[in-house]
PDB file of C-alpha atoms in Angstrom:
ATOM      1  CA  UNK A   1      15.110  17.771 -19.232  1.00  0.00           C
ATOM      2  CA  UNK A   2      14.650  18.714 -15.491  1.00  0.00           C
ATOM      3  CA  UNK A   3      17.201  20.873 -13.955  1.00  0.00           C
ATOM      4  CA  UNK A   4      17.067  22.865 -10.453  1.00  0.00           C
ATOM      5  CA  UNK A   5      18.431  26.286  -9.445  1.00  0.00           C
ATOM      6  CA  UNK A   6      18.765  27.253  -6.218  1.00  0.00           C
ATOM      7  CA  UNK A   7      20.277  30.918  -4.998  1.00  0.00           C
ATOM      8  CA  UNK A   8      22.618  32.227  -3.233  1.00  0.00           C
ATOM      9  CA  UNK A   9      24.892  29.701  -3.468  1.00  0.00           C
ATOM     10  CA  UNK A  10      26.682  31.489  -0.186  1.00  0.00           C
ATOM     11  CA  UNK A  11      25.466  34.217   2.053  1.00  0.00           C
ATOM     12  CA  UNK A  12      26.684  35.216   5.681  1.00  0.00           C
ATOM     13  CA  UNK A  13      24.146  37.041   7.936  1.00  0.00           C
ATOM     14  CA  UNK A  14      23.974  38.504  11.134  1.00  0.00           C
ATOM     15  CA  UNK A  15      21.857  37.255  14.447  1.00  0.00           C
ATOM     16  CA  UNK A  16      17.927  38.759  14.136  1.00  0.00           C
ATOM     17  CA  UNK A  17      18.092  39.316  10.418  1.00  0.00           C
ATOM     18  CA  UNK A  18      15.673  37.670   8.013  1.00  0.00           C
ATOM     19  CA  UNK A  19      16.236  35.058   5.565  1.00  0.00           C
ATOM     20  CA  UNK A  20      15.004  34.161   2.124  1.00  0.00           C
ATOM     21  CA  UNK A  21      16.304  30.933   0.083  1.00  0.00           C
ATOM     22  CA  UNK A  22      15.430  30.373  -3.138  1.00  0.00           C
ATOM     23  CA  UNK A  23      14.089  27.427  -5.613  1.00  0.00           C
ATOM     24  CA  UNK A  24      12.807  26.947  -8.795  1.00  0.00           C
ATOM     25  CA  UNK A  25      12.778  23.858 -10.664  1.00  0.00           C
ATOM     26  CA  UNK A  26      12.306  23.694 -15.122  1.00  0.00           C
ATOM     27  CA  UNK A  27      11.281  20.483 -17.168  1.00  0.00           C
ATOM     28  CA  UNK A  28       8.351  19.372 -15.128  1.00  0.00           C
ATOM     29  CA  UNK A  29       5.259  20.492 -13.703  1.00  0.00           C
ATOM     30  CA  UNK A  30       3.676  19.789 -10.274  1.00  0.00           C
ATOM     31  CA  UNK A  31       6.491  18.493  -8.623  1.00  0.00           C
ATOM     32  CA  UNK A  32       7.092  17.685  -5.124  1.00  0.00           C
ATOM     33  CA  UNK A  33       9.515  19.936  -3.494  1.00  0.00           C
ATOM     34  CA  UNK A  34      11.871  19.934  -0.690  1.00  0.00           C
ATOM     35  CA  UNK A  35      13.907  21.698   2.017  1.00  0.00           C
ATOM     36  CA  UNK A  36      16.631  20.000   3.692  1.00  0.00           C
ATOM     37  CA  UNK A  37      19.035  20.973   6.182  1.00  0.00           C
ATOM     38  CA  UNK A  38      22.724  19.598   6.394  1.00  0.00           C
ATOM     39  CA  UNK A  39      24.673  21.104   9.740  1.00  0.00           C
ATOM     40  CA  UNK A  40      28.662  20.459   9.609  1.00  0.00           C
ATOM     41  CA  UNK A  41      29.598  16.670  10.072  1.00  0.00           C
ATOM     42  CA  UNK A  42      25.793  15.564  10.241  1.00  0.00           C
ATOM     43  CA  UNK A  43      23.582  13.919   7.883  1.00  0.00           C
ATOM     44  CA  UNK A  44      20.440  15.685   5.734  1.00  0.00           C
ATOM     45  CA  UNK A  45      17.186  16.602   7.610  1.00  0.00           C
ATOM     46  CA  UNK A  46      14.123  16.999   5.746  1.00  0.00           C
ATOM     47  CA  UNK A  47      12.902  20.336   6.571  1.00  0.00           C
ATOM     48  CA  UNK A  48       9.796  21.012   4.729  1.00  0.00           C
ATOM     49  CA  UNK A  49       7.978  19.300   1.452  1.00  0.00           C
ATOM     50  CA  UNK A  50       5.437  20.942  -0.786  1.00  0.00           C
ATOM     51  CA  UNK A  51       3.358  18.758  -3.313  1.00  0.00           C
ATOM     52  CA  UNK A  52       1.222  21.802  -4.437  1.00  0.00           C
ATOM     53  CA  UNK A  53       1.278  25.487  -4.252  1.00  0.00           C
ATOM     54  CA  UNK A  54       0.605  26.733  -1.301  1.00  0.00           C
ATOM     55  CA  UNK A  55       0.626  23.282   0.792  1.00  0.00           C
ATOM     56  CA  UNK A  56       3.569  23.276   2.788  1.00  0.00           C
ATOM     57  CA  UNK A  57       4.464  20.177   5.440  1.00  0.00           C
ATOM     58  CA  UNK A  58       7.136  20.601   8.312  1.00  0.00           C
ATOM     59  CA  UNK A  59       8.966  18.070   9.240  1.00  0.00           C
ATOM     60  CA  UNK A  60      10.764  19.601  12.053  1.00  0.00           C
ATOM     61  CA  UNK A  61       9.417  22.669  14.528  1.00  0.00           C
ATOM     62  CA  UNK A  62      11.544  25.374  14.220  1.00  0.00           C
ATOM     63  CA  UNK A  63      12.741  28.707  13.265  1.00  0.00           C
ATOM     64  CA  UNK A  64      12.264  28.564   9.633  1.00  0.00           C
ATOM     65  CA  UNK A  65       8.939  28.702   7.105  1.00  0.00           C
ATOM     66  CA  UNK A  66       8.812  27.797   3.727  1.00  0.00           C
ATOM     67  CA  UNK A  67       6.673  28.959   1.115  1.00  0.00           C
ATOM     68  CA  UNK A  68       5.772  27.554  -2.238  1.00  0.00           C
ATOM     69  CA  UNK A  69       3.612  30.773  -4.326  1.00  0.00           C
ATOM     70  CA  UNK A  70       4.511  29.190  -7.930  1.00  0.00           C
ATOM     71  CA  UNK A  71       4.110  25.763  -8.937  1.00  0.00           C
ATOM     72  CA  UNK A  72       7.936  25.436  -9.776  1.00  0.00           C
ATOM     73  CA  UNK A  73       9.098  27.523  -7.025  1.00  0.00           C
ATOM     74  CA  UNK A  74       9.860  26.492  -3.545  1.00  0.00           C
ATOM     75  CA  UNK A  75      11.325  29.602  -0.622  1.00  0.00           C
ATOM     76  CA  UNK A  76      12.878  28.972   2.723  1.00  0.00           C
ATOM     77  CA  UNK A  77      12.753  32.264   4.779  1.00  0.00           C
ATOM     78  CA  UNK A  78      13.240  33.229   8.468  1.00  0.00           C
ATOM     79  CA  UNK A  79      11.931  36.390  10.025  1.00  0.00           C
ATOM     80  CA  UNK A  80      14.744  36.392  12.937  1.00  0.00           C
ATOM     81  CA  UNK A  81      18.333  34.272  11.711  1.00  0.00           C
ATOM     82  CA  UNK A  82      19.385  32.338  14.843  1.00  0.00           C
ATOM     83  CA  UNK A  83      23.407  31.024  15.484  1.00  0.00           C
ATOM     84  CA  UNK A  84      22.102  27.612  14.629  1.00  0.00           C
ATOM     85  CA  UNK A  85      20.671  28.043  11.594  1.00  0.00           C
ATOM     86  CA  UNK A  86      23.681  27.784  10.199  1.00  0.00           C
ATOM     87  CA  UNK A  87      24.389  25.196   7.860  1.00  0.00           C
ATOM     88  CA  UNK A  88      23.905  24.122   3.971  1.00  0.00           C
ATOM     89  CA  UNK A  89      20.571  23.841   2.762  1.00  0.00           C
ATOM     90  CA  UNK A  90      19.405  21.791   0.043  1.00  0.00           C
ATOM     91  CA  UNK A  91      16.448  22.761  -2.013  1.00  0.00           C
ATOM     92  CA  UNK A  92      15.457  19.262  -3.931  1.00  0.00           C
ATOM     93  CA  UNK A  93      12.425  17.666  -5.895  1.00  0.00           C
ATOM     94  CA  UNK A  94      11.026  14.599  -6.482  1.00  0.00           C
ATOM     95  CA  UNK A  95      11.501  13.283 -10.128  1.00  0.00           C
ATOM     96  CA  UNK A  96       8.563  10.914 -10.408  1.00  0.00           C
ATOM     97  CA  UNK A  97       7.958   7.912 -12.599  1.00  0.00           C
ATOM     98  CA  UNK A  98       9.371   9.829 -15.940  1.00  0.00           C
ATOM     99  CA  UNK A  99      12.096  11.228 -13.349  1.00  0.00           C
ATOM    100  CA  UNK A 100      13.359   7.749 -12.179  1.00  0.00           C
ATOM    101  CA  UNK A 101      11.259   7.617  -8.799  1.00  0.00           C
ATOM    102  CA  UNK A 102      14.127   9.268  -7.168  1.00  0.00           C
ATOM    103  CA  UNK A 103      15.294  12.822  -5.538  1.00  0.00           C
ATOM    104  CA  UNK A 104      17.415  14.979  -7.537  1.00  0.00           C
ATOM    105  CA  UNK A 105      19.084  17.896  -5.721  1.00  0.00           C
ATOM    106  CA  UNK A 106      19.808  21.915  -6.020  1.00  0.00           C
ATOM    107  CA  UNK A 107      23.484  23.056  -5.879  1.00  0.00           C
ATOM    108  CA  UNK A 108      23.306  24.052  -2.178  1.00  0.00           C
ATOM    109  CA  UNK A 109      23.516  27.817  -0.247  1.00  0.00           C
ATOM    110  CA  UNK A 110      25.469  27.661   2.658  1.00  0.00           C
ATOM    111  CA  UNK A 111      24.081  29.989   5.029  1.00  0.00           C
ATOM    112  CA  UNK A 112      26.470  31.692   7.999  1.00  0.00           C
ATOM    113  CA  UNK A 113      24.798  33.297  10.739  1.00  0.00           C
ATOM    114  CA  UNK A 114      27.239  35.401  12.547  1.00  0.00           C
TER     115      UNK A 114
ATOM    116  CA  UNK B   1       9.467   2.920  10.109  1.00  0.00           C
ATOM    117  CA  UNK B   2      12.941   2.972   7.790  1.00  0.00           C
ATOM    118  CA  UNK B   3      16.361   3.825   9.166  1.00  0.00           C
ATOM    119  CA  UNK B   4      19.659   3.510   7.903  1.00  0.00           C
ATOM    120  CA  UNK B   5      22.959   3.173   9.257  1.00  0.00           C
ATOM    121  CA  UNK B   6      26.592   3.847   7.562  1.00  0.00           C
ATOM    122  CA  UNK B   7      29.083   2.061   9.518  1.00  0.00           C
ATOM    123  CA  UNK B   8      32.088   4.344   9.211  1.00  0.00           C
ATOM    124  CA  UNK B   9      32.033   7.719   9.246  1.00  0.00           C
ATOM    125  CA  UNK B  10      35.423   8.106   7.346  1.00  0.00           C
ATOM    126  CA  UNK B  11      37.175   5.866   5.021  1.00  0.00           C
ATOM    127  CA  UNK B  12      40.525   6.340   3.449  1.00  0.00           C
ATOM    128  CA  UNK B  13      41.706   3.874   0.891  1.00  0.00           C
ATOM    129  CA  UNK B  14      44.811   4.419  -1.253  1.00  0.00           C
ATOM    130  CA  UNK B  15      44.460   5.159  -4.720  1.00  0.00           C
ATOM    131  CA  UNK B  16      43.398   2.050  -6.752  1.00  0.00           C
ATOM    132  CA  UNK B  17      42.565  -0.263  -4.087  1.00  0.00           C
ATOM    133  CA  UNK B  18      39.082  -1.146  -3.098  1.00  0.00           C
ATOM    134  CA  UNK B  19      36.559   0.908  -2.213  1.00  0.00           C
ATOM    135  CA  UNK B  20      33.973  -0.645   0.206  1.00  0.00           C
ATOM    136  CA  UNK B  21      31.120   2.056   2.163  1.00  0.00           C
ATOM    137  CA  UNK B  22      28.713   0.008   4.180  1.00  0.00           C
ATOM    138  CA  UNK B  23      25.304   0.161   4.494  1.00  0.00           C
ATOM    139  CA  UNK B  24      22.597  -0.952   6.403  1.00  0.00           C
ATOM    140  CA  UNK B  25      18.647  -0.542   6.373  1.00  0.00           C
ATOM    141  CA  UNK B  26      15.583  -1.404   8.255  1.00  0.00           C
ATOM    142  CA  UNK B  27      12.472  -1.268   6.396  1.00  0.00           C
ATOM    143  CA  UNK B  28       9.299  -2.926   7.191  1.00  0.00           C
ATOM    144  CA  UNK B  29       8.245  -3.224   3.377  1.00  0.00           C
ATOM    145  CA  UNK B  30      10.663  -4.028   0.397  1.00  0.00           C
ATOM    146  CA  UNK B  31      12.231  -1.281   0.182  1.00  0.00           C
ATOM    147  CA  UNK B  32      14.204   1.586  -2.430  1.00  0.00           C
ATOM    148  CA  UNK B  33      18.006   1.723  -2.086  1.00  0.00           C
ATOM    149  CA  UNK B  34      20.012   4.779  -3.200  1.00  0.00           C
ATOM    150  CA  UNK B  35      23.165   5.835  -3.299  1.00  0.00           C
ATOM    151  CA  UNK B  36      24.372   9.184  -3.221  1.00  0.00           C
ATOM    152  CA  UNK B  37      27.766  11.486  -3.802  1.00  0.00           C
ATOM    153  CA  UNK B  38      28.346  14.617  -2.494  1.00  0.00           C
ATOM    154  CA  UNK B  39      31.612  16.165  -3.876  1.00  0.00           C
ATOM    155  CA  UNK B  40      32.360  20.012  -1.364  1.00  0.00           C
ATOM    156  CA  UNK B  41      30.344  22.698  -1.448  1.00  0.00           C
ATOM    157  CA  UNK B  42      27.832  21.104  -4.011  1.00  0.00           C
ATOM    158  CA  UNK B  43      24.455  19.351  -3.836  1.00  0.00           C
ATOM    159  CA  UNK B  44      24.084  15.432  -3.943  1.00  0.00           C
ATOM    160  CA  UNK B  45      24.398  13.686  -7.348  1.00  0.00           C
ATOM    161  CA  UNK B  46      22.469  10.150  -7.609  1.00  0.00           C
ATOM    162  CA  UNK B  47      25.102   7.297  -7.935  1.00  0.00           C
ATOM    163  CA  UNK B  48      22.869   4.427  -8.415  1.00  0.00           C
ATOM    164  CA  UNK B  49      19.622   2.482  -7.097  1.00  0.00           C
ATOM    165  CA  UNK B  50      17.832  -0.546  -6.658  1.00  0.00           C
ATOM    166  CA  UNK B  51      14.227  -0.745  -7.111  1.00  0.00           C
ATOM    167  CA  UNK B  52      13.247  -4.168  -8.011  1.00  0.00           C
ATOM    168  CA  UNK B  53      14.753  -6.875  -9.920  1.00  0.00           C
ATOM    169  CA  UNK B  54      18.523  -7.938 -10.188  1.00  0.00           C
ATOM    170  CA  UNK B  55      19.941  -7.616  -6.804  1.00  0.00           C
ATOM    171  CA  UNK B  56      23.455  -5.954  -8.620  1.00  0.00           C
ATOM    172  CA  UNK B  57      23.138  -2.989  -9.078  1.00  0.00           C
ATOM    173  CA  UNK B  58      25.778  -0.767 -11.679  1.00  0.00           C
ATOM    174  CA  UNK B  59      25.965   3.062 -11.737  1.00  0.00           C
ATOM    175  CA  UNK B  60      28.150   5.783 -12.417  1.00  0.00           C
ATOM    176  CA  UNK B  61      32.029   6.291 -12.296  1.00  0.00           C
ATOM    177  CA  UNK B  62      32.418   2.669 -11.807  1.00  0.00           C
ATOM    178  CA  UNK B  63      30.743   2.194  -8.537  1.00  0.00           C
ATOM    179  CA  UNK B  64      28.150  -0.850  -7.676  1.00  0.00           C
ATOM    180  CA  UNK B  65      26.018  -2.044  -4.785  1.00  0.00           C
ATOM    181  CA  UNK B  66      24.326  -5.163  -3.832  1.00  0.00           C
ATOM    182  CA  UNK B  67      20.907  -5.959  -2.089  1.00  0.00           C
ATOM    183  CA  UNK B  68      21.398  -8.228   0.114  1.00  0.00           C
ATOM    184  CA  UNK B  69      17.703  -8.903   1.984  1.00  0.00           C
ATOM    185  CA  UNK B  70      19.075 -11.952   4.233  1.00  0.00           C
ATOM    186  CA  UNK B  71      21.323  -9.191   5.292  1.00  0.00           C
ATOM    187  CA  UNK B  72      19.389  -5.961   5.454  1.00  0.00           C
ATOM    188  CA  UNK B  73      22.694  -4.442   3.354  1.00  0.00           C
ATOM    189  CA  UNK B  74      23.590  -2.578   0.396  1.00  0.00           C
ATOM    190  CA  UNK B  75      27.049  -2.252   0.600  1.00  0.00           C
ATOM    191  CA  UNK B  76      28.652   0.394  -2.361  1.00  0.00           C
ATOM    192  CA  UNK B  77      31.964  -0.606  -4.060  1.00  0.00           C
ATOM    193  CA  UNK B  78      34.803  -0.306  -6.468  1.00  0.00           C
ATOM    194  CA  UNK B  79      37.393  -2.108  -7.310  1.00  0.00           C
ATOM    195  CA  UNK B  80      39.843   0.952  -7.838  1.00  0.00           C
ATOM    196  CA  UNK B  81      39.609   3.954  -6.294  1.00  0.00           C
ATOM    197  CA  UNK B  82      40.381   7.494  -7.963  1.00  0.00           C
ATOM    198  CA  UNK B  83      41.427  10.607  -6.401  1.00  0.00           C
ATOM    199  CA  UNK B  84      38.121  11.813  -7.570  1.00  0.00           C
ATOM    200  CA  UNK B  85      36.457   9.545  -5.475  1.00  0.00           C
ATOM    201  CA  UNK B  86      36.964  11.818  -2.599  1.00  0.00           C
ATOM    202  CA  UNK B  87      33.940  12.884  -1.499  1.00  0.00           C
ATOM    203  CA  UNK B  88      30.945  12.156   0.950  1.00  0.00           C
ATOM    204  CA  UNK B  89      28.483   9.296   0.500  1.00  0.00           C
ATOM    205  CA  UNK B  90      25.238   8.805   1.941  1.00  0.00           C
ATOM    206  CA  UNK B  91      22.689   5.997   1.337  1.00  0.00           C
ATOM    207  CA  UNK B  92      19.262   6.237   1.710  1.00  0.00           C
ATOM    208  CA  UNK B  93      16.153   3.807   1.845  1.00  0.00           C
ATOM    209  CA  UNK B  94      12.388   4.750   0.968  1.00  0.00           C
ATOM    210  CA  UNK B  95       9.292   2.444   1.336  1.00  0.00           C
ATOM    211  CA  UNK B  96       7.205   4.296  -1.365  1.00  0.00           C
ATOM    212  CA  UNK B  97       7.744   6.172  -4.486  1.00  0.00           C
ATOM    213  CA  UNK B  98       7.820   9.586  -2.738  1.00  0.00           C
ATOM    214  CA  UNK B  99      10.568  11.595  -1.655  1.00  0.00           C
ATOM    215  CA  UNK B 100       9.090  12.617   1.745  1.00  0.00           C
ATOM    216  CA  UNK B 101       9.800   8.965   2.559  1.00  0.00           C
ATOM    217  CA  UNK B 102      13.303   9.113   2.070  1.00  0.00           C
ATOM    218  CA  UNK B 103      16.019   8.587   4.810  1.00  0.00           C
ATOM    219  CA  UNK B 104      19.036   9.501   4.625  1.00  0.00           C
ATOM    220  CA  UNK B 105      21.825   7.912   6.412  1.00  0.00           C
ATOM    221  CA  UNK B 106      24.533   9.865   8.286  1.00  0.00           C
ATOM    222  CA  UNK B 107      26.833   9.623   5.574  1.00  0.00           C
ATOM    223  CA  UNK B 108      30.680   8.620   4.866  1.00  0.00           C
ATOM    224  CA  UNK B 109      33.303  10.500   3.892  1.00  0.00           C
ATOM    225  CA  UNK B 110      35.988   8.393   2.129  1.00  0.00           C
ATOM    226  CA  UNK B 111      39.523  10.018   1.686  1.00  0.00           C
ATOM    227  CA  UNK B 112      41.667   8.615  -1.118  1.00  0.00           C
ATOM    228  CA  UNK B 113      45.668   8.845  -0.503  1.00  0.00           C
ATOM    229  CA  UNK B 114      48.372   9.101  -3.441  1.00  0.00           C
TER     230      UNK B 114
END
């Protein structure tokens, strides 16, 4: 079966420093792979999507890269943390036909940037 | 292109009355419907969807939703609600079997009282 890990599940971190999310997803090969942001009391915002290593698509200009160097293995990183990057990030992939053609979901990290 | 609307941003129900979380799309193709729960701090778990066929649609923890084209709706329900019901809800509509088509509504939060 599929499952998805995604680390750390919580992490608080000053102004400037860098960031590095994690992902890796088991049971399935190739899949597509996402980043998603959800800031307090607002909806999700697709971030990035990867259907291959290295091919990476942003969704949204901003302070944040992602990088995808395995084929099961998706990173969000930032070279200089800003106040509103704060917020719950979702690390997610795409299940495909055998998946039921829908997107299943990591646990979450909620990232503070103090 | 898709969007999708929640009307509602918080619903409280008591405990076993109905539970109804609207839900509105705009699609220019027939479109996928999805449901999802978010229960704190964790990721979103997949409460049901409507591809094609029977416009009813049952999935877990005794929740349902209904495509209604004439309306542009897929309204989620129960007929009892549980304390562990309490959680957020978001829909979501895709034109194409690929998750970087997904939209995500805003979301509702429904509150269950004793």
């Amino acid at each position: 079966s599929q499952t998805i890990h995604q680390w750390p599940a919580t992490l608080v971190q000053p102004v400037g420093s860098p960031l590095s999310l994690e992902c890796t997803v088991e049971g399935t090969s190739n899949p597509n792979l996402y980043w998603y942001r959800q800031a307090a009391g607002r909806g999700l915002q697709l971030l990035f999507y990867s259907v291959g290593i290295g091919q990476i698509s942003s969704e949204v200009p901003q302070n944040l890269s992602a990088s995808r160097p395995q084929d099961r293995q998706f990173i969000l990183s930032s070279k200089k943390l800003l106040l509103s990057d704060s917020g719950f990030y979702l690390c997610a992939y795409w299940g495909g036909r055998t998946g039921g053609n829908t997107i299943y979901f990591g646990k979450g990290s909620w990232l503070t940037v103090v | 292109a898709q969007s999708v609307t929640q009307l509602g941003s918080h619903v409280s129900v008591s405990e076993g009355a109905l539970v109804l979380l609207r839900c509105n799309y705009s699609s220019s193709v027939p479109p996928y419907l999805f449901w999802y729960v978010q229960y704190p701090n964790q990721g979103l778990q997949l409460l049901l969807k409507y591809t094609t066929g029977a416009t009813l649609v049952k999935g877990i923890n005794g929740f349902e939703a209904e495509f209604k084209k004439s309306e542009t709706s897929f309204h989620l329900t129960k007929p009892s609600a549980h304390m562990s019901d309490a959680a957020e809800y978001f829909c979501a509509v895709s034109e194409s079997n690929y998750g970087q088509n997904f939209v995500f509504g805003p979301g509702t939060r429904l509150s269950v009282l004793p």
